[in-house]
PDB file of C-alpha atoms in Angstrom:
ATOM      1  CA  MET A   1      -3.340 -16.327  23.527  1.00  0.00           C
ATOM      2  CA  ALA A   2       0.238 -18.189  23.296  1.00  0.00           C
ATOM      3  CA  ARG A   3       2.180 -16.949  20.455  1.00  0.00           C
ATOM      4  CA  PHE A   4       3.221 -20.682  18.594  1.00  0.00           C
ATOM      5  CA  VAL A   5       7.441 -20.748  17.536  1.00  0.00           C
ATOM      6  CA  PRO A   6       8.170 -21.993  14.062  1.00  0.00           C
ATOM      7  CA  GLY A   7      11.249 -24.146  13.778  1.00  0.00           C
ATOM      8  CA  SER A   8       9.646 -27.738  13.239  1.00  0.00           C
ATOM      9  CA  ASP A   9      11.723 -29.722  10.993  1.00  0.00           C
ATOM     10  CA  ALA A  10       8.590 -30.607   9.334  1.00  0.00           C
ATOM     11  CA  GLU A  11       8.452 -27.143   8.404  1.00  0.00           C
ATOM     12  CA  PRO A  12       9.939 -25.936   5.270  1.00  0.00           C
ATOM     13  CA  ALA A  13      12.270 -23.477   5.352  1.00  0.00           C
ATOM     14  CA  ALA A  14      10.016 -20.808   3.448  1.00  0.00           C
ATOM     15  CA  ALA A  15       7.915 -21.348   6.030  1.00  0.00           C
ATOM     16  CA  VAL A  16       9.834 -21.539   9.099  1.00  0.00           C
ATOM     17  CA  ALA A  17      10.984 -17.709   7.867  1.00  0.00           C
ATOM     18  CA  VAL A  18       7.557 -16.349   7.131  1.00  0.00           C
ATOM     19  CA  LEU A  19       6.127 -17.270   9.984  1.00  0.00           C
ATOM     20  CA  ARG A  20       9.201 -15.992  11.947  1.00  0.00           C
ATOM     21  CA  ARG A  21       8.266 -12.776  10.855  1.00  0.00           C
ATOM     22  CA  ALA A  22       4.825 -12.920  11.693  1.00  0.00           C
ATOM     23  CA  VAL A  23       5.795 -13.559  15.472  1.00  0.00           C
ATOM     24  CA  GLN A  24       8.231 -11.146  15.161  1.00  0.00           C
ATOM     25  CA  LEU A  25       5.363  -8.496  13.880  1.00  0.00           C
ATOM     26  CA  ASP A  26       2.957  -9.743  16.618  1.00  0.00           C
ATOM     27  CA  ALA A  27       5.732  -8.873  19.194  1.00  0.00           C
ATOM     28  CA  GLU A  28       5.620  -5.172  18.015  1.00  0.00           C
ATOM     29  CA  ALA A  29       2.151  -4.878  17.712  1.00  0.00           C
ATOM     30  CA  ARG A  30       2.458  -4.442  14.377  1.00  0.00           C
ATOM     31  CA  TYR A  31      -0.187  -6.455  13.596  1.00  0.00           C
ATOM     32  CA  GLN A  32      -1.226  -5.542  10.007  1.00  0.00           C
ATOM     33  CA  PRO A  33       1.463  -7.175   7.862  1.00  0.00           C
ATOM     34  CA  ALA A  34       1.926  -9.755  10.765  1.00  0.00           C
ATOM     35  CA  LEU A  35      -1.236 -10.930  10.166  1.00  0.00           C
ATOM     36  CA  VAL A  36      -0.337 -11.282   6.065  1.00  0.00           C
ATOM     37  CA  CYS A  37       2.578 -12.988   7.023  1.00  0.00           C
ATOM     38  CA  TYR A  38       0.707 -15.271   8.871  1.00  0.00           C
ATOM     39  CA  GLN A  39      -1.599 -16.314   6.293  1.00  0.00           C
ATOM     40  CA  GLU A  40       1.047 -16.768   4.196  1.00  0.00           C
ATOM     41  CA  GLY A  41       2.632 -18.845   6.310  1.00  0.00           C
ATOM     42  CA  ILE A  42       0.024 -21.002   6.839  1.00  0.00           C
ATOM     43  CA  ASP A  43      -0.776 -22.017   3.080  1.00  0.00           C
ATOM     44  CA  LEU A  44       2.716 -22.999   2.772  1.00  0.00           C
ATOM     45  CA  LEU A  45       2.046 -25.303   6.509  1.00  0.00           C
ATOM     46  CA  LEU A  46      -1.273 -26.625   4.510  1.00  0.00           C
ATOM     47  CA  GLN A  47       1.268 -27.192   1.296  1.00  0.00           C
ATOM     48  CA  VAL A  48       3.265 -29.469   3.310  1.00  0.00           C
ATOM     49  CA  LEU A  49       0.566 -31.263   4.988  1.00  0.00           C
ATOM     50  CA  ARG A  50      -0.760 -32.335   2.054  1.00  0.00           C
ATOM     51  CA  GLY A  51       2.587 -34.007   0.572  1.00  0.00           C
ATOM     52  CA  THR A  52       3.035 -35.264   4.124  1.00  0.00           C
ATOM     53  CA  LYS A  53       2.550 -38.786   4.611  1.00  0.00           C
ATOM     54  CA  ASP A  54       3.944 -39.832   8.783  1.00  0.00           C
ATOM     55  CA  GLU A  55       1.018 -39.660  10.573  1.00  0.00           C
ATOM     56  CA  THR A  56       2.757 -38.411  13.393  1.00  0.00           C
ATOM     57  CA  LYS A  57       4.225 -35.402  11.088  1.00  0.00           C
ATOM     58  CA  LYS A  58       0.566 -34.669  10.056  1.00  0.00           C
ATOM     59  CA  CYS A  59      -0.750 -34.554  13.892  1.00  0.00           C
ATOM     60  CA  ASN A  60       1.769 -32.062  14.395  1.00  0.00           C
ATOM     61  CA  LEU A  61       1.517 -29.725  11.423  1.00  0.00           C
ATOM     62  CA  ARG A  62      -2.530 -29.368  12.371  1.00  0.00           C
ATOM     63  CA  LYS A  63      -1.892 -28.822  15.726  1.00  0.00           C
ATOM     64  CA  LYS A  64       0.636 -25.445  14.755  1.00  0.00           C
ATOM     65  CA  ILE A  65      -1.540 -24.635  11.573  1.00  0.00           C
ATOM     66  CA  SER A  66      -4.358 -24.683  14.090  1.00  0.00           C
ATOM     67  CA  GLY A  67      -2.594 -22.212  16.258  1.00  0.00           C
ATOM     68  CA  TYR A  68      -1.366 -20.194  13.926  1.00  0.00           C
ATOM     69  CA  MET A  69      -4.892 -19.916  12.819  1.00  0.00           C
ATOM     70  CA  ASP A  70      -6.486 -19.145  15.946  1.00  0.00           C
ATOM     71  CA  ARG A  71      -4.008 -16.232  16.324  1.00  0.00           C
ATOM     72  CA  ALA A  72      -4.308 -14.907  12.771  1.00  0.00           C
ATOM     73  CA  GLU A  73      -8.158 -14.983  13.449  1.00  0.00           C
ATOM     74  CA  ASN A  74      -7.620 -12.857  16.779  1.00  0.00           C
ATOM     75  CA  ILE A  75      -5.722 -10.620  14.824  1.00  0.00           C
ATOM     76  CA  LYS A  76      -8.458  -9.964  12.106  1.00  0.00           C
ATOM     77  CA  LYS A  77     -11.059  -9.490  14.795  1.00  0.00           C
ATOM     78  CA  TYR A  78      -9.076  -7.089  16.460  1.00  0.00           C
ATOM     79  CA  LEU A  79      -8.037  -4.941  13.201  1.00  0.00           C
ATOM     80  CA  ASP A  80     -11.762  -5.348  12.631  1.00  0.00           C
ATOM     81  CA  GLN A  81     -13.254  -4.049  15.571  1.00  0.00           C
ATOM     82  CA  GLU A  82     -10.783  -1.311  15.682  1.00  0.00           C
ATOM     83  CA  LYS A  83     -11.179  -0.266  11.705  1.00  0.00           C
ATOM     84  CA  GLU A  84     -15.369  -0.175  12.182  1.00  0.00           C
ATOM     85  CA  ALA A  85     -14.094   2.234  14.986  1.00  0.00           C
ATOM     86  CA  GLY A  86     -12.403   4.533  13.461  1.00  0.00           C
ATOM     87  CA  LYS A  87      -9.293   4.271  15.695  1.00  0.00           C
ATOM     88  CA  TYR A  88      -6.949   2.192  13.097  1.00  0.00           C
ATOM     89  CA  HIS A  89      -3.555   4.100  12.386  1.00  0.00           C
ATOM     90  CA  LYS A  90      -0.124   2.576  11.245  1.00  0.00           C
ATOM     91  CA  GLN A  91       2.751   4.990  10.683  1.00  0.00           C
ATOM     92  CA  ILE A  92       5.582   4.450   8.920  1.00  0.00           C
ATOM     93  CA  LYS A  93       8.810   6.850   8.466  1.00  0.00           C
ATOM     94  CA  ILE A  94      10.635   7.261   5.643  1.00  0.00           C
ATOM     95  CA  GLU A  95      13.953   8.249   6.458  1.00  0.00           C
ATOM     96  CA  GLU A  96      16.465  10.083   4.155  1.00  0.00           C
ATOM     97  CA  ASN A  97      17.721   8.441   1.062  1.00  0.00           C
ATOM     98  CA  ALA A  98      15.896   4.718   2.252  1.00  0.00           C
ATOM     99  CA  THR A  99      15.175   2.873  -0.209  1.00  0.00           C
ATOM    100  CA  GLY A 100      12.336   0.496  -0.727  1.00  0.00           C
ATOM    101  CA  PHE A 101       9.201   2.725  -1.276  1.00  0.00           C
ATOM    102  CA  SER A 102       8.039   2.317  -3.957  1.00  0.00           C
ATOM    103  CA  TYR A 103       3.916   2.978  -4.693  1.00  0.00           C
ATOM    104  CA  GLU A 104       3.823  -0.502  -4.634  1.00  0.00           C
ATOM    105  CA  SER A 105       5.506  -1.589  -1.642  1.00  0.00           C
ATOM    106  CA  LEU A 106       3.990   1.431  -0.004  1.00  0.00           C
ATOM    107  CA  PHE A 107       0.421   0.735  -1.153  1.00  0.00           C
ATOM    108  CA  GLN A 108      -0.187  -2.926  -2.550  1.00  0.00           C
ATOM    109  CA  GLU A 109      -1.609  -4.113   0.761  1.00  0.00           C
ATOM    110  CA  TYR A 110      -4.403  -1.274   1.157  1.00  0.00           C
ATOM    111  CA  LEU A 111      -5.181  -2.584  -2.699  1.00  0.00           C
ATOM    112  CA  ASN A 112      -7.460  -5.073  -3.116  1.00  0.00           C
ATOM    113  CA  GLU A 113     -10.552  -6.315  -5.608  1.00  0.00           C
ATOM    114  CA  THR A 114     -13.197  -3.918  -3.291  1.00  0.00           C
ATOM    115  CA  VAL A 115     -11.136  -0.949  -4.795  1.00  0.00           C
ATOM    116  CA  THR A 116     -13.197   0.560  -7.047  1.00  0.00           C
ATOM    117  CA  GLU A 117     -13.122   4.287  -6.962  1.00  0.00           C
ATOM    118  CA  VAL A 118      -9.896   6.247  -5.378  1.00  0.00           C
ATOM    119  CA  TRP A 119      -9.574  10.058  -4.331  1.00  0.00           C
ATOM    120  CA  ILE A 120      -6.453  12.163  -4.174  1.00  0.00           C
ATOM    121  CA  GLU A 121      -5.422  15.558  -2.892  1.00  0.00           C
ATOM    122  CA  ASP A 122      -1.845  16.572  -3.886  1.00  0.00           C
ATOM    123  CA  PRO A 123      -1.105  20.038  -4.715  1.00  0.00           C
ATOM    124  CA  TYR A 124       2.009  19.376  -6.136  1.00  0.00           C
ATOM    125  CA  ILE A 125       1.505  17.576  -9.609  1.00  0.00           C
ATOM    126  CA  ARG A 126       2.719  20.554 -11.648  1.00  0.00           C
ATOM    127  CA  HIS A 127       6.086  19.531 -12.732  1.00  0.00           C
ATOM    128  CA  THR A 128       7.121  16.811 -15.079  1.00  0.00           C
ATOM    129  CA  HIS A 129       8.505  14.423 -12.649  1.00  0.00           C
ATOM    130  CA  GLN A 130       5.192  15.330 -10.722  1.00  0.00           C
ATOM    131  CA  LEU A 131       2.787  14.133 -13.619  1.00  0.00           C
ATOM    132  CA  TYR A 132       5.288  10.875 -14.207  1.00  0.00           C
ATOM    133  CA  ASN A 133       4.358  10.097 -10.648  1.00  0.00           C
ATOM    134  CA  PHE A 134       1.176  10.404 -10.983  1.00  0.00           C
ATOM    135  CA  LEU A 135       0.977   8.647 -13.693  1.00  0.00           C
ATOM    136  CA  ARG A 136       3.053   5.521 -12.349  1.00  0.00           C
ATOM    137  CA  PHE A 137       0.557   5.635  -9.045  1.00  0.00           C
ATOM    138  CA  CYS A 138      -2.456   5.581 -12.090  1.00  0.00           C
ATOM    139  CA  GLU A 139      -0.769   2.392 -13.587  1.00  0.00           C
ATOM    140  CA  LEU A 140      -0.478   0.335  -9.982  1.00  0.00           C
ATOM    141  CA  LEU A 141      -4.413   1.316  -9.953  1.00  0.00           C
ATOM    142  CA  ILE A 142      -5.612  -0.470 -12.700  1.00  0.00           C
ATOM    143  CA  LYS A 143      -3.359  -3.600 -12.136  1.00  0.00           C
ATOM    144  CA  ARG A 144      -4.957  -6.341 -10.433  1.00  0.00           C
ATOM    145  CA  PRO A 145      -6.369  -7.048  -8.079  1.00  0.00           C
ATOM    146  CA  CYS A 146      -8.167  -3.961  -7.990  1.00  0.00           C
ATOM    147  CA  LYS A 147     -11.112  -2.925 -10.153  1.00  0.00           C
ATOM    148  CA  VAL A 148     -10.996   0.745 -10.041  1.00  0.00           C
ATOM    149  CA  LYS A 149     -13.364   2.846 -12.316  1.00  0.00           C
ATOM    150  CA  THR A 150     -12.966   6.358 -11.183  1.00  0.00           C
ATOM    151  CA  ILE A 151     -10.101   7.998 -10.213  1.00  0.00           C
ATOM    152  CA  HIS A 152     -10.329  11.924  -8.376  1.00  0.00           C
ATOM    153  CA  LEU A 153      -7.574  14.496  -8.924  1.00  0.00           C
ATOM    154  CA  LEU A 154      -8.040  17.832  -6.699  1.00  0.00           C
ATOM    155  CA  THR A 155      -4.663  19.592  -7.373  1.00  0.00           C
ATOM    156  CA  SER A 156      -3.070  23.276  -7.536  1.00  0.00           C
ATOM    157  CA  LEU A 157      -3.142  24.989 -11.492  1.00  0.00           C
ATOM    158  CA  ASP A 158       0.203  26.048 -11.952  1.00  0.00           C
ATOM    159  CA  GLU A 159       0.226  29.589 -12.197  1.00  0.00           C
ATOM    160  CA  GLY A 160       3.446  30.034 -13.992  1.00  0.00           C
ATOM    161  CA  CYS A 161       5.229  28.823 -17.640  1.00  0.00           C
ATOM    162  CA  GLY A 162       4.275  24.951 -16.884  1.00  0.00           C
ATOM    163  CA  LYS A 163       0.714  25.991 -16.565  1.00  0.00           C
ATOM    164  CA  GLN A 164       0.565  24.421 -20.342  1.00  0.00           C
ATOM    165  CA  GLN A 165       2.449  21.789 -19.759  1.00  0.00           C
ATOM    166  CA  GLN A 166       0.636  20.807 -16.745  1.00  0.00           C
ATOM    167  CA  ILE A 167      -3.196  20.706 -18.367  1.00  0.00           C
ATOM    168  CA  SER A 168      -1.885  18.814 -21.580  1.00  0.00           C
ATOM    169  CA  GLY A 169      -0.166  16.759 -19.044  1.00  0.00           C
ATOM    170  CA  LEU A 170      -2.964  16.050 -16.889  1.00  0.00           C
ATOM    171  CA  GLU A 171      -5.419  15.935 -20.408  1.00  0.00           C
ATOM    172  CA  GLU A 172      -3.124  12.975 -21.775  1.00  0.00           C
ATOM    173  CA  ILE A 173      -3.042  10.492 -19.084  1.00  0.00           C
ATOM    174  CA  LYS A 174      -7.036  10.999 -18.566  1.00  0.00           C
ATOM    175  CA  GLU A 175      -7.075   9.990 -22.296  1.00  0.00           C
ATOM    176  CA  SER A 176      -4.713   7.093 -21.244  1.00  0.00           C
ATOM    177  CA  LEU A 177      -7.014   5.924 -18.493  1.00  0.00           C
ATOM    178  CA  GLY A 178      -9.618   6.699 -20.128  1.00  0.00           C
ATOM    179  CA  ASN A 179      -8.549   3.621 -22.912  1.00  0.00           C
ATOM    180  CA  HIS A 180      -8.771   1.097 -19.780  1.00  0.00           C
ATOM    181  CA  GLY A 181     -12.168   2.070 -18.622  1.00  0.00           C
ATOM    182  CA  VAL A 182     -11.169   4.495 -16.183  1.00  0.00           C
ATOM    183  CA  LEU A 183     -12.345   7.901 -15.389  1.00  0.00           C
ATOM    184  CA  LEU A 184     -10.061  10.249 -14.407  1.00  0.00           C
ATOM    185  CA  GLU A 185     -11.872  13.870 -12.868  1.00  0.00           C
ATOM    186  CA  LEU A 186      -9.799  16.458 -12.256  1.00  0.00           C
ATOM    187  CA  GLU A 187     -10.169  19.233 -10.168  1.00  0.00           C
ATOM    188  CA  TYR A 188      -7.989  22.100  -9.270  1.00  0.00           C
ATOM    189  CA  SER A 189      -7.730  24.454  -6.505  1.00  0.00           C
ATOM    190  CA  SER A 190      -5.582  27.649  -5.590  1.00  0.00           C
ATOM    191  CA  SER A 191      -6.293  26.679  -1.348  1.00  0.00           C
ATOM    192  CA  LEU A 192      -4.864  23.172  -1.233  1.00  0.00           C
ATOM    193  CA  HIS A 193      -1.987  22.541   0.774  1.00  0.00           C
ATOM    194  CA  ASP A 194      -3.193  19.027   2.372  1.00  0.00           C
ATOM    195  CA  ARG A 195      -1.883  15.775   0.726  1.00  0.00           C
ATOM    196  CA  GLU A 196      -3.976  12.862   0.988  1.00  0.00           C
ATOM    197  CA  ILE A 197      -5.153   9.344  -0.828  1.00  0.00           C
ATOM    198  CA  ARG A 198      -8.224   7.476  -0.299  1.00  0.00           C
ATOM    199  CA  PHE A 199      -9.705   3.880  -1.384  1.00  0.00           C
ATOM    200  CA  ASP A 200     -13.276   3.640  -1.567  1.00  0.00           C
ATOM    201  CA  ASN A 201     -12.563   0.217   0.688  1.00  0.00           C
ATOM    202  CA  GLY A 202     -12.021   2.453   3.961  1.00  0.00           C
ATOM    203  CA  TRP A 203      -8.180   3.208   3.757  1.00  0.00           C
ATOM    204  CA  MET A 204      -6.634   6.562   3.798  1.00  0.00           C
ATOM    205  CA  ILE A 205      -3.097   7.470   3.139  1.00  0.00           C
ATOM    206  CA  LYS A 206      -1.485  10.363   3.759  1.00  0.00           C
ATOM    207  CA  ILE A 207       1.988  11.355   2.818  1.00  0.00           C
ATOM    208  CA  GLY A 208       3.913  14.139   4.101  1.00  0.00           C
ATOM    209  CA  ARG A 209       5.230  15.098   0.603  1.00  0.00           C
ATOM    210  CA  GLY A 210       2.701  13.675  -1.488  1.00  0.00           C
ATOM    211  CA  LEU A 211       3.524  11.243  -4.335  1.00  0.00           C
ATOM    212  CA  ASP A 212       6.750  13.659  -4.453  1.00  0.00           C
ATOM    213  CA  TYR A 213       8.734  11.916  -1.929  1.00  0.00           C
ATOM    214  CA  PHE A 214      11.434  10.216  -4.565  1.00  0.00           C
ATOM    215  CA  LYS A 215      14.823  11.819  -5.562  1.00  0.00           C
ATOM    216  CA  LYS A 216      15.798  12.767  -8.434  1.00  0.00           C
ATOM    217  CA  PRO A 217      18.559   9.792 -10.208  1.00  0.00           C
ATOM    218  CA  ARG A 218      22.283  10.472 -10.561  1.00  0.00           C
ATOM    219  CA  GLY A 219      21.682   9.834 -14.016  1.00  0.00           C
ATOM    220  CA  ARG A 220      19.423   7.576 -16.950  1.00  0.00           C
ATOM    221  CA  PHE A 221      21.117   4.662 -17.043  1.00  0.00           C
ATOM    222  CA  SER A 222      21.975   4.627 -12.596  1.00  0.00           C
ATOM    223  CA  LEU A 223      19.731   1.874 -10.550  1.00  0.00           C
ATOM    224  CA  GLY A 224      16.561   3.202  -9.569  1.00  0.00           C
ATOM    225  CA  TYR A 225      15.942   5.178 -12.356  1.00  0.00           C
ATOM    226  CA  SER A 226      12.932   2.987 -14.145  1.00  0.00           C
ATOM    227  CA  ASP A 227      12.677   0.391 -10.675  1.00  0.00           C
ATOM    228  CA  PHE A 228      11.131   3.251  -7.993  1.00  0.00           C
ATOM    229  CA  ASP A 229      12.256   0.296  -5.198  1.00  0.00           C
ATOM    230  CA  LEU A 230      16.102   1.003  -5.472  1.00  0.00           C
ATOM    231  CA  ARG A 231      15.145   4.955  -5.698  1.00  0.00           C
ATOM    232  CA  PRO A 232      16.423   6.780  -2.697  1.00  0.00           C
ATOM    233  CA  CYS A 233      13.489   8.914  -0.861  1.00  0.00           C
ATOM    234  CA  HIS A 234      13.342  12.199   0.410  1.00  0.00           C
ATOM    235  CA  GLU A 235      12.973  12.224   4.611  1.00  0.00           C
ATOM    236  CA  THR A 236       8.827  12.101   4.910  1.00  0.00           C
ATOM    237  CA  THR A 237       5.980  10.157   7.100  1.00  0.00           C
ATOM    238  CA  VAL A 238       3.157   7.913   6.010  1.00  0.00           C
ATOM    239  CA  ASP A 239       0.459   7.732   7.976  1.00  0.00           C
ATOM    240  CA  ILE A 240      -1.836   4.999   7.325  1.00  0.00           C
ATOM    241  CA  PHE A 241      -5.863   5.191   8.758  1.00  0.00           C
ATOM    242  CA  HIS A 242      -9.001   3.197   8.001  1.00  0.00           C
ATOM    243  CA  ASN A 243     -12.444   4.052   8.695  1.00  0.00           C
ATOM    244  CA  LYS A 244     -15.095   2.216   7.251  1.00  0.00           C
ATOM    245  CA  HIS A 245     -17.429   5.730   7.350  1.00  0.00           C
ATOM    246  CA  THR A 246     -14.384   8.140   4.647  1.00  0.00           C
ATOM    247  CA  LYS A 247     -15.644  10.704   3.223  1.00  0.00           C
ATOM    248  CA  LYS A 248     -15.797  11.172  -0.455  1.00  0.00           C
ATOM    249  CA  ILE A 249     -13.311  14.819  -1.508  1.00  0.00           C
TER     250      ILE A 249
END
């Protein structure tokens, strides 16, 4: 199907920007984010249509919207087929010192109201900063639109002087989650090496460094200390898969 190029005078700047981005992502075969942009752009055009009185402009807008909707539907069907076949794979390369990769930015696209259970395999939820990373990830999971009820964590046990701090820290997180109606199930393995996160809606994310891919902030009052989108990252690779029949850990 032919792709439509935004730019009509009847379209607001916001819609033009979003739809240009959709077309660009589409051309790069980055279909998942392209679909999101198409849907957002269509919503913006529908708002314009409702406020347009000129019949000629309304007719042109309807044609544009119809074209974008057709393209979005074709992409959605393609992605659904890939997901059903277990073939969906997207890779994100995080460069050294890159920013803009907070947990929310990275995972939000795959979290929706259907997510009720999460499995996390990460051998390095041990030290204080790693416990805080896990806590921050848990905070993301209990926010809307998610309806997470159970989180499973499989990690390794610190056999050194930090063992008690690790255990007490995770128990405190478990208690806090319980106060929000979320069960945290903890399990330890001495042979764990892989890092993997799975949602019960079929999405599976593998991060080379696990949740611990952020660099230490330069100071307590430096940008990125609180907002992890501004925190520089270590170089790593994120692989995203979808499998309707994702196995539970």
